Amino acid sequence: MSVLTVPEGLLEPGLGALPSPEQRLNGSRLRRLMDVAGAVLGLAVTGWLFALVALLIRLDSPGPVFFRQQRLGRGGVPFTIYKFRTMRVGAEASDGSRHPEGRRELLYKDLHDPRLTAVGRWLRRNSLDELPQLFNILRGEMALVGPRPLPVEDTRYYEDWQWGRLTVLPGLTGLWQVSGRSRLSSEEMVRLDLYYIEHWSPLLDALIIAKTFWVVMTRDGAY
């Protein structure tokens, strides 16, 4: 059950004779099969990295290996996301999403964020901190491709039109990540999410996944 107050009607499916884009996306068995297969393959290929990253995190700073946080899933329902810890313990309590000009911005990241550990900065630059979300995919809380899940408290900054990004499962990667990532504004991010939902197809997912590998390898927009 959602614990959030979502503007009435904004997350309701379309009622026409033809299914809405989000209905087609949410009801695709092929997509779920791709998600499970991709997550299993990803864990099989990167399993050895989990042990290495865990060791590096432990040697670098005291605290747990994994970072857990409540994020918004489909329909505005919160779930626990898993990441490798990249910040000092307790540092996430400070506001790291405030723009230098003083405004709050969704998914804003400081290139020189002082809360990051040395290993954490390396993990983010190489996008390795997101690997544990493969387990979120297996649990059905996320998909390989979709809008990035935001922290629950960020809903207070949502405008009505932005709630549309919560009509589908959040993703490990997405159109935003392969179109500039942290260089883009929050408004550009949401508009890309809505474009993805409106134009979703298995081919689009495959293209985004393929481009993700290039973006990760080149560290394009990662920090």
PDB file of C-alpha atoms in Angstrom:
ATOM      1  CA  MET A   1       0.000   0.000   0.000  1.00  0.00           C
ATOM      2  CA  SER A   2       1.263   3.433  -0.856  1.00  0.00           C
ATOM      3  CA  VAL A   3       1.988   5.750   2.070  1.00  0.00           C
ATOM      4  CA  LEU A   4       2.151   8.779  -0.226  1.00  0.00           C
ATOM      5  CA  THR A   5      -0.436  11.341  -1.229  1.00  0.00           C
ATOM      6  CA  VAL A   6      -0.568  11.164  -5.007  1.00  0.00           C
ATOM      7  CA  PRO A   7      -2.631  13.740  -6.947  1.00  0.00           C
ATOM      8  CA  GLU A   8      -5.964  12.135  -7.833  1.00  0.00           C
ATOM      9  CA  GLY A   9      -6.089  10.487 -11.259  1.00  0.00           C
ATOM     10  CA  LEU A  10      -2.447  11.005 -12.151  1.00  0.00           C
ATOM     11  CA  LEU A  11      -1.497   7.353 -11.701  1.00  0.00           C
ATOM     12  CA  GLU A  12      -4.729   5.851 -13.045  1.00  0.00           C
ATOM     13  CA  PRO A  13      -4.462   3.732 -16.232  1.00  0.00           C
ATOM     14  CA  GLY A  14      -6.209   4.828 -19.398  1.00  0.00           C
ATOM     15  CA  LEU A  15      -9.774   3.568 -19.956  1.00  0.00           C
ATOM     16  CA  GLY A  16      -9.903   3.536 -23.733  1.00  0.00           C
ATOM     17  CA  ALA A  17     -10.382   0.500 -25.971  1.00  0.00           C
ATOM     18  CA  LEU A  18      -6.650   0.352 -26.592  1.00  0.00           C
ATOM     19  CA  PRO A  19      -4.226  -0.120 -23.681  1.00  0.00           C
ATOM     20  CA  SER A  20      -2.273   2.951 -22.635  1.00  0.00           C
ATOM     21  CA  PRO A  21       1.520   2.968 -23.112  1.00  0.00           C
ATOM     22  CA  GLU A  22       2.104   2.271 -19.406  1.00  0.00           C
ATOM     23  CA  GLN A  23      -0.401  -0.613 -19.506  1.00  0.00           C
ATOM     24  CA  ARG A  24       1.457  -2.194 -22.419  1.00  0.00           C
ATOM     25  CA  LEU A  25       4.770  -1.715 -20.652  1.00  0.00           C
ATOM     26  CA  ASN A  26       3.576  -3.037 -17.278  1.00  0.00           C
ATOM     27  CA  GLY A  27       1.809  -6.010 -18.833  1.00  0.00           C
ATOM     28  CA  SER A  28       4.655  -7.172 -21.068  1.00  0.00           C
ATOM     29  CA  ARG A  29       5.685 -10.723 -20.165  1.00  0.00           C
ATOM     30  CA  LEU A  30       8.604 -10.417 -22.587  1.00  0.00           C
ATOM     31  CA  ARG A  31       9.903  -7.446 -20.632  1.00  0.00           C
ATOM     32  CA  ARG A  32       9.730  -9.311 -17.326  1.00  0.00           C
ATOM     33  CA  LEU A  33      11.513 -12.270 -18.898  1.00  0.00           C
ATOM     34  CA  MET A  34      14.251  -9.933 -20.155  1.00  0.00           C
ATOM     35  CA  ASP A  35      14.543  -8.370 -16.705  1.00  0.00           C
ATOM     36  CA  VAL A  36      14.953 -11.692 -14.896  1.00  0.00           C
ATOM     37  CA  ALA A  37      17.342 -13.100 -17.496  1.00  0.00           C
ATOM     38  CA  GLY A  38      19.395  -9.900 -17.492  1.00  0.00           C
ATOM     39  CA  ALA A  39      19.606  -9.786 -13.696  1.00  0.00           C
ATOM     40  CA  VAL A  40      20.649 -13.431 -13.436  1.00  0.00           C
ATOM     41  CA  LEU A  41      23.270 -12.972 -16.160  1.00  0.00           C
ATOM     42  CA  GLY A  42      24.505  -9.766 -14.555  1.00  0.00           C
ATOM     43  CA  LEU A  43      24.946 -11.446 -11.175  1.00  0.00           C
ATOM     44  CA  ALA A  44      26.711 -14.418 -12.778  1.00  0.00           C
ATOM     45  CA  VAL A  45      29.157 -12.135 -14.615  1.00  0.00           C
ATOM     46  CA  THR A  46      29.787  -9.625 -11.816  1.00  0.00           C
ATOM     47  CA  GLY A  47      29.504 -11.936  -8.798  1.00  0.00           C
ATOM     48  CA  TRP A  48      33.248 -11.822  -8.203  1.00  0.00           C
ATOM     49  CA  LEU A  49      33.058  -8.015  -8.094  1.00  0.00           C
ATOM     50  CA  PHE A  50      30.743  -8.114  -5.094  1.00  0.00           C
ATOM     51  CA  ALA A  51      33.455  -9.712  -2.948  1.00  0.00           C
ATOM     52  CA  LEU A  52      36.131  -7.305  -4.203  1.00  0.00           C
ATOM     53  CA  VAL A  53      33.987  -4.199  -3.719  1.00  0.00           C
ATOM     54  CA  ALA A  54      32.912  -5.360  -0.260  1.00  0.00           C
ATOM     55  CA  LEU A  55      36.567  -5.755   0.751  1.00  0.00           C
ATOM     56  CA  LEU A  56      37.516  -2.322  -0.598  1.00  0.00           C
ATOM     57  CA  ILE A  57      34.626  -0.630   1.218  1.00  0.00           C
ATOM     58  CA  ARG A  58      35.557  -2.315   4.491  1.00  0.00           C
ATOM     59  CA  LEU A  59      39.216  -1.297   4.157  1.00  0.00           C
ATOM     60  CA  ASP A  60      38.366   2.285   3.188  1.00  0.00           C
ATOM     61  CA  SER A  61      35.958   3.313   5.945  1.00  0.00           C
ATOM     62  CA  PRO A  62      34.011   1.850   8.883  1.00  0.00           C
ATOM     63  CA  GLY A  63      30.398   0.904   8.265  1.00  0.00           C
ATOM     64  CA  PRO A  64      28.213  -1.515   6.313  1.00  0.00           C
ATOM     65  CA  VAL A  65      28.971  -2.642   2.768  1.00  0.00           C
ATOM     66  CA  PHE A  66      25.465  -1.969   1.506  1.00  0.00           C
ATOM     67  CA  PHE A  67      23.416   1.206   1.603  1.00  0.00           C
ATOM     68  CA  ARG A  68      19.638   0.841   1.959  1.00  0.00           C
ATOM     69  CA  GLN A  69      17.128   3.599   1.329  1.00  0.00           C
ATOM     70  CA  GLN A  70      13.408   3.985   0.715  1.00  0.00           C
ATOM     71  CA  ARG A  71      12.697   4.879  -2.900  1.00  0.00           C
ATOM     72  CA  LEU A  72       9.489   5.310  -4.878  1.00  0.00           C
ATOM     73  CA  GLY A  73       8.355   2.405  -7.035  1.00  0.00           C
ATOM     74  CA  ARG A  74       5.479   1.915  -9.444  1.00  0.00           C
ATOM     75  CA  GLY A  75       2.310   3.654  -8.309  1.00  0.00           C
ATOM     76  CA  GLY A  76       4.212   5.658  -5.711  1.00  0.00           C
ATOM     77  CA  VAL A  77       4.699   2.595  -3.488  1.00  0.00           C
ATOM     78  CA  PRO A  78       7.953   2.798  -1.477  1.00  0.00           C
ATOM     79  CA  PHE A  79      10.494  -0.029  -1.572  1.00  0.00           C
ATOM     80  CA  THR A  80      14.007  -0.548  -0.212  1.00  0.00           C
ATOM     81  CA  ILE A  81      16.726  -0.001  -2.789  1.00  0.00           C
ATOM     82  CA  TYR A  82      20.170  -1.577  -2.406  1.00  0.00           C
ATOM     83  CA  LYS A  83      23.467   0.033  -3.365  1.00  0.00           C
ATOM     84  CA  PHE A  84      27.088  -0.301  -2.396  1.00  0.00           C
ATOM     85  CA  ARG A  85      27.821   2.315   0.268  1.00  0.00           C
ATOM     86  CA  THR A  86      29.684   5.281  -1.208  1.00  0.00           C
ATOM     87  CA  MET A  87      29.459   7.795   1.652  1.00  0.00           C
ATOM     88  CA  ARG A  88      30.637   7.972   5.226  1.00  0.00           C
ATOM     89  CA  VAL A  89      28.178   6.502   7.713  1.00  0.00           C
ATOM     90  CA  GLY A  90      25.573   9.117   8.610  1.00  0.00           C
ATOM     91  CA  ALA A  91      26.584  11.457   5.784  1.00  0.00           C
ATOM     92  CA  GLU A  92      23.363  10.803   3.864  1.00  0.00           C
ATOM     93  CA  ALA A  93      21.504  12.724   6.587  1.00  0.00           C
ATOM     94  CA  SER A  94      22.914  15.956   5.151  1.00  0.00           C
ATOM     95  CA  ASP A  95      21.230  17.400   2.074  1.00  0.00           C
ATOM     96  CA  GLY A  96      23.294  16.498  -0.979  1.00  0.00           C
ATOM     97  CA  SER A  97      20.613  17.395  -3.516  1.00  0.00           C
ATOM     98  CA  ARG A  98      20.740  21.147  -3.053  1.00  0.00           C
ATOM     99  CA  HIS A  99      22.113  23.073  -5.994  1.00  0.00           C
ATOM    100  CA  PRO A 100      24.965  25.546  -5.280  1.00  0.00           C
ATOM    101  CA  GLU A 101      22.536  28.364  -6.145  1.00  0.00           C
ATOM    102  CA  GLY A 102      20.386  27.267  -3.207  1.00  0.00           C
ATOM    103  CA  ARG A 103      17.513  25.510  -4.983  1.00  0.00           C
ATOM    104  CA  ARG A 104      16.554  21.880  -4.458  1.00  0.00           C
ATOM    105  CA  GLU A 105      16.972  19.759  -7.590  1.00  0.00           C
ATOM    106  CA  LEU A 106      15.943  16.129  -8.075  1.00  0.00           C
ATOM    107  CA  LEU A 107      18.931  13.823  -8.526  1.00  0.00           C
ATOM    108  CA  TYR A 108      21.403  16.721  -8.306  1.00  0.00           C
ATOM    109  CA  LYS A 109      24.925  15.465  -7.622  1.00  0.00           C
ATOM    110  CA  ASP A 110      27.913  17.506  -6.556  1.00  0.00           C
ATOM    111  CA  LEU A 111      31.006  16.677  -8.596  1.00  0.00           C
ATOM    112  CA  HIS A 112      33.091  17.256  -5.454  1.00  0.00           C
ATOM    113  CA  ASP A 113      30.646  15.907  -2.865  1.00  0.00           C
ATOM    114  CA  PRO A 114      32.645  15.877   0.427  1.00  0.00           C
ATOM    115  CA  ARG A 115      30.428  13.103   1.844  1.00  0.00           C
ATOM    116  CA  LEU A 116      31.916  10.496  -0.505  1.00  0.00           C
ATOM    117  CA  THR A 117      34.645   8.108   0.582  1.00  0.00           C
ATOM    118  CA  ALA A 118      37.628   7.504  -1.692  1.00  0.00           C
ATOM    119  CA  VAL A 119      36.305   4.091  -2.729  1.00  0.00           C
ATOM    120  CA  GLY A 120      32.797   5.497  -2.991  1.00  0.00           C
ATOM    121  CA  ARG A 121      33.901   8.159  -5.462  1.00  0.00           C
ATOM    122  CA  TRP A 122      35.571   5.442  -7.573  1.00  0.00           C
ATOM    123  CA  LEU A 123      32.454   3.267  -7.421  1.00  0.00           C
ATOM    124  CA  ARG A 124      30.246   6.109  -8.616  1.00  0.00           C
ATOM    125  CA  ARG A 125      32.604   7.097 -11.411  1.00  0.00           C
ATOM    126  CA  ASN A 126      32.439   3.517 -12.676  1.00  0.00           C
ATOM    127  CA  SER A 127      28.710   3.035 -11.901  1.00  0.00           C
ATOM    128  CA  LEU A 128      29.532   0.004  -9.746  1.00  0.00           C
ATOM    129  CA  ASP A 129      27.540   1.239  -6.744  1.00  0.00           C
ATOM    130  CA  GLU A 130      24.309   0.354  -8.562  1.00  0.00           C
ATOM    131  CA  LEU A 131      25.085  -3.368  -9.020  1.00  0.00           C
ATOM    132  CA  PRO A 132      23.134  -4.574  -5.944  1.00  0.00           C
ATOM    133  CA  GLN A 133      19.958  -3.342  -7.617  1.00  0.00           C
ATOM    134  CA  LEU A 134      20.067  -6.529  -9.680  1.00  0.00           C
ATOM    135  CA  PHE A 135      18.481  -8.093  -6.588  1.00  0.00           C
ATOM    136  CA  ASN A 136      15.731  -5.440  -6.672  1.00  0.00           C
ATOM    137  CA  ILE A 137      15.039  -6.532 -10.246  1.00  0.00           C
ATOM    138  CA  LEU A 138      14.744 -10.184  -9.254  1.00  0.00           C
ATOM    139  CA  ARG A 139      12.337  -9.169  -6.486  1.00  0.00           C
ATOM    140  CA  GLY A 140      10.112  -7.442  -9.044  1.00  0.00           C
ATOM    141  CA  GLU A 141      10.635  -3.980  -7.537  1.00  0.00           C
ATOM    142  CA  MET A 142      12.671  -2.662 -10.457  1.00  0.00           C
ATOM    143  CA  ALA A 143      13.306  -3.346 -14.123  1.00  0.00           C
ATOM    144  CA  LEU A 144      16.474  -3.257 -16.188  1.00  0.00           C
ATOM    145  CA  VAL A 145      15.199  -0.126 -17.952  1.00  0.00           C
ATOM    146  CA  GLY A 146      12.929   2.573 -16.576  1.00  0.00           C
ATOM    147  CA  PRO A 147      12.851   5.895 -14.704  1.00  0.00           C
ATOM    148  CA  ARG A 148      15.352   6.132 -11.865  1.00  0.00           C
ATOM    149  CA  PRO A 149      13.686   5.674  -8.448  1.00  0.00           C
ATOM    150  CA  LEU A 150      13.879   8.781  -6.276  1.00  0.00           C
ATOM    151  CA  PRO A 151      13.962   8.995  -2.466  1.00  0.00           C
ATOM    152  CA  VAL A 152      10.539   9.183  -0.814  1.00  0.00           C
ATOM    153  CA  GLU A 153      11.186  12.667   0.596  1.00  0.00           C
ATOM    154  CA  ASP A 154      11.744  14.060  -2.908  1.00  0.00           C
ATOM    155  CA  THR A 155       8.009  13.797  -3.660  1.00  0.00           C
ATOM    156  CA  ARG A 156       7.491  17.089  -1.846  1.00  0.00           C
ATOM    157  CA  TYR A 157       9.221  18.770  -4.809  1.00  0.00           C
ATOM    158  CA  TYR A 158       7.148  17.007  -7.493  1.00  0.00           C
ATOM    159  CA  GLU A 159       4.932  19.019  -9.779  1.00  0.00           C
ATOM    160  CA  ASP A 160       1.695  17.369 -10.979  1.00  0.00           C
ATOM    161  CA  TRP A 161       3.034  16.439 -14.406  1.00  0.00           C
ATOM    162  CA  GLN A 162       6.081  14.700 -12.892  1.00  0.00           C
ATOM    163  CA  TRP A 163       3.991  12.001 -11.178  1.00  0.00           C
ATOM    164  CA  GLY A 164       3.554  10.326 -14.559  1.00  0.00           C
ATOM    165  CA  ARG A 165       7.024   8.779 -14.242  1.00  0.00           C
ATOM    166  CA  LEU A 166       5.686   6.573 -11.417  1.00  0.00           C
ATOM    167  CA  THR A 167       3.237   4.680 -13.635  1.00  0.00           C
ATOM    168  CA  VAL A 168       5.895   2.031 -14.433  1.00  0.00           C
ATOM    169  CA  LEU A 169       8.617   0.122 -12.622  1.00  0.00           C
ATOM    170  CA  PRO A 170      11.783   2.140 -11.955  1.00  0.00           C
ATOM    171  CA  GLY A 171      14.898   0.996 -13.776  1.00  0.00           C
ATOM    172  CA  LEU A 172      18.554   0.227 -13.216  1.00  0.00           C
ATOM    173  CA  THR A 173      19.253   2.248 -16.353  1.00  0.00           C
ATOM    174  CA  GLY A 174      17.113   4.397 -18.583  1.00  0.00           C
ATOM    175  CA  LEU A 175      16.876   6.992 -21.309  1.00  0.00           C
ATOM    176  CA  TRP A 176      18.104   9.673 -18.901  1.00  0.00           C
ATOM    177  CA  GLN A 177      21.290   7.741 -18.072  1.00  0.00           C
ATOM    178  CA  VAL A 178      22.259   7.331 -21.729  1.00  0.00           C
ATOM    179  CA  SER A 179      21.358  10.918 -22.680  1.00  0.00           C
ATOM    180  CA  GLY A 180      23.689  12.900 -20.446  1.00  0.00           C
ATOM    181  CA  ARG A 181      23.036  11.699 -16.905  1.00  0.00           C
ATOM    182  CA  SER A 182      24.130  14.174 -14.250  1.00  0.00           C
ATOM    183  CA  ARG A 183      24.677  16.895 -16.845  1.00  0.00           C
ATOM    184  CA  LEU A 184      20.916  17.135 -17.401  1.00  0.00           C
ATOM    185  CA  SER A 185      18.451  19.073 -15.280  1.00  0.00           C
ATOM    186  CA  SER A 186      15.716  17.351 -13.294  1.00  0.00           C
ATOM    187  CA  GLU A 187      13.103  18.659 -15.744  1.00  0.00           C
ATOM    188  CA  GLU A 188      14.998  17.151 -18.682  1.00  0.00           C
ATOM    189  CA  MET A 189      15.263  13.877 -16.763  1.00  0.00           C
ATOM    190  CA  VAL A 190      11.505  13.675 -16.159  1.00  0.00           C
ATOM    191  CA  ARG A 191      10.682  14.587 -19.757  1.00  0.00           C
ATOM    192  CA  LEU A 192      12.965  11.784 -20.972  1.00  0.00           C
ATOM    193  CA  ASP A 193      11.237   9.375 -18.564  1.00  0.00           C
ATOM    194  CA  LEU A 194       7.820  10.330 -19.914  1.00  0.00           C
ATOM    195  CA  TYR A 195       9.063  10.012 -23.494  1.00  0.00           C
ATOM    196  CA  TYR A 196      10.330   6.517 -22.690  1.00  0.00           C
ATOM    197  CA  ILE A 197       6.984   5.463 -21.216  1.00  0.00           C
ATOM    198  CA  GLU A 198       5.051   6.846 -24.192  1.00  0.00           C
ATOM    199  CA  HIS A 199       7.314   5.222 -26.806  1.00  0.00           C
ATOM    200  CA  TRP A 200       8.309   2.010 -25.011  1.00  0.00           C
ATOM    201  CA  SER A 201       9.111  -1.115 -27.004  1.00  0.00           C
ATOM    202  CA  PRO A 202      11.378  -4.145 -26.455  1.00  0.00           C
ATOM    203  CA  LEU A 203      13.670  -2.704 -29.129  1.00  0.00           C
ATOM    204  CA  LEU A 204      13.953   0.602 -27.271  1.00  0.00           C
ATOM    205  CA  ASP A 205      14.878  -1.292 -24.093  1.00  0.00           C
ATOM    206  CA  ALA A 206      17.529  -3.260 -25.999  1.00  0.00           C
ATOM    207  CA  LEU A 207      18.997  -0.054 -27.484  1.00  0.00           C
ATOM    208  CA  ILE A 208      19.147   1.643 -24.069  1.00  0.00           C
ATOM    209  CA  ILE A 209      20.839  -1.389 -22.497  1.00  0.00           C
ATOM    210  CA  ALA A 210      23.390  -1.521 -25.337  1.00  0.00           C
ATOM    211  CA  LYS A 211      24.132   2.191 -25.017  1.00  0.00           C
ATOM    212  CA  THR A 212      24.419   1.845 -21.233  1.00  0.00           C
ATOM    213  CA  PHE A 213      27.514  -0.322 -21.658  1.00  0.00           C
ATOM    214  CA  TRP A 214      29.150   2.437 -23.724  1.00  0.00           C
ATOM    215  CA  VAL A 215      28.180   5.153 -21.238  1.00  0.00           C
ATOM    216  CA  VAL A 216      29.562   3.123 -18.317  1.00  0.00           C
ATOM    217  CA  MET A 217      32.798   2.360 -20.141  1.00  0.00           C
ATOM    218  CA  THR A 218      33.349   6.015 -21.058  1.00  0.00           C
ATOM    219  CA  ARG A 219      32.084   7.308 -17.671  1.00  0.00           C
ATOM    220  CA  ASP A 220      29.939   9.774 -19.581  1.00  0.00           C
ATOM    221  CA  GLY A 221      28.133  12.037 -17.118  1.00  0.00           C
ATOM    222  CA  ALA A 222      29.008   9.867 -14.102  1.00  0.00           C
ATOM    223  CA  TYR A 223      29.831  11.441 -10.725  1.00  0.00           C
TER     224      TYR A 223
END
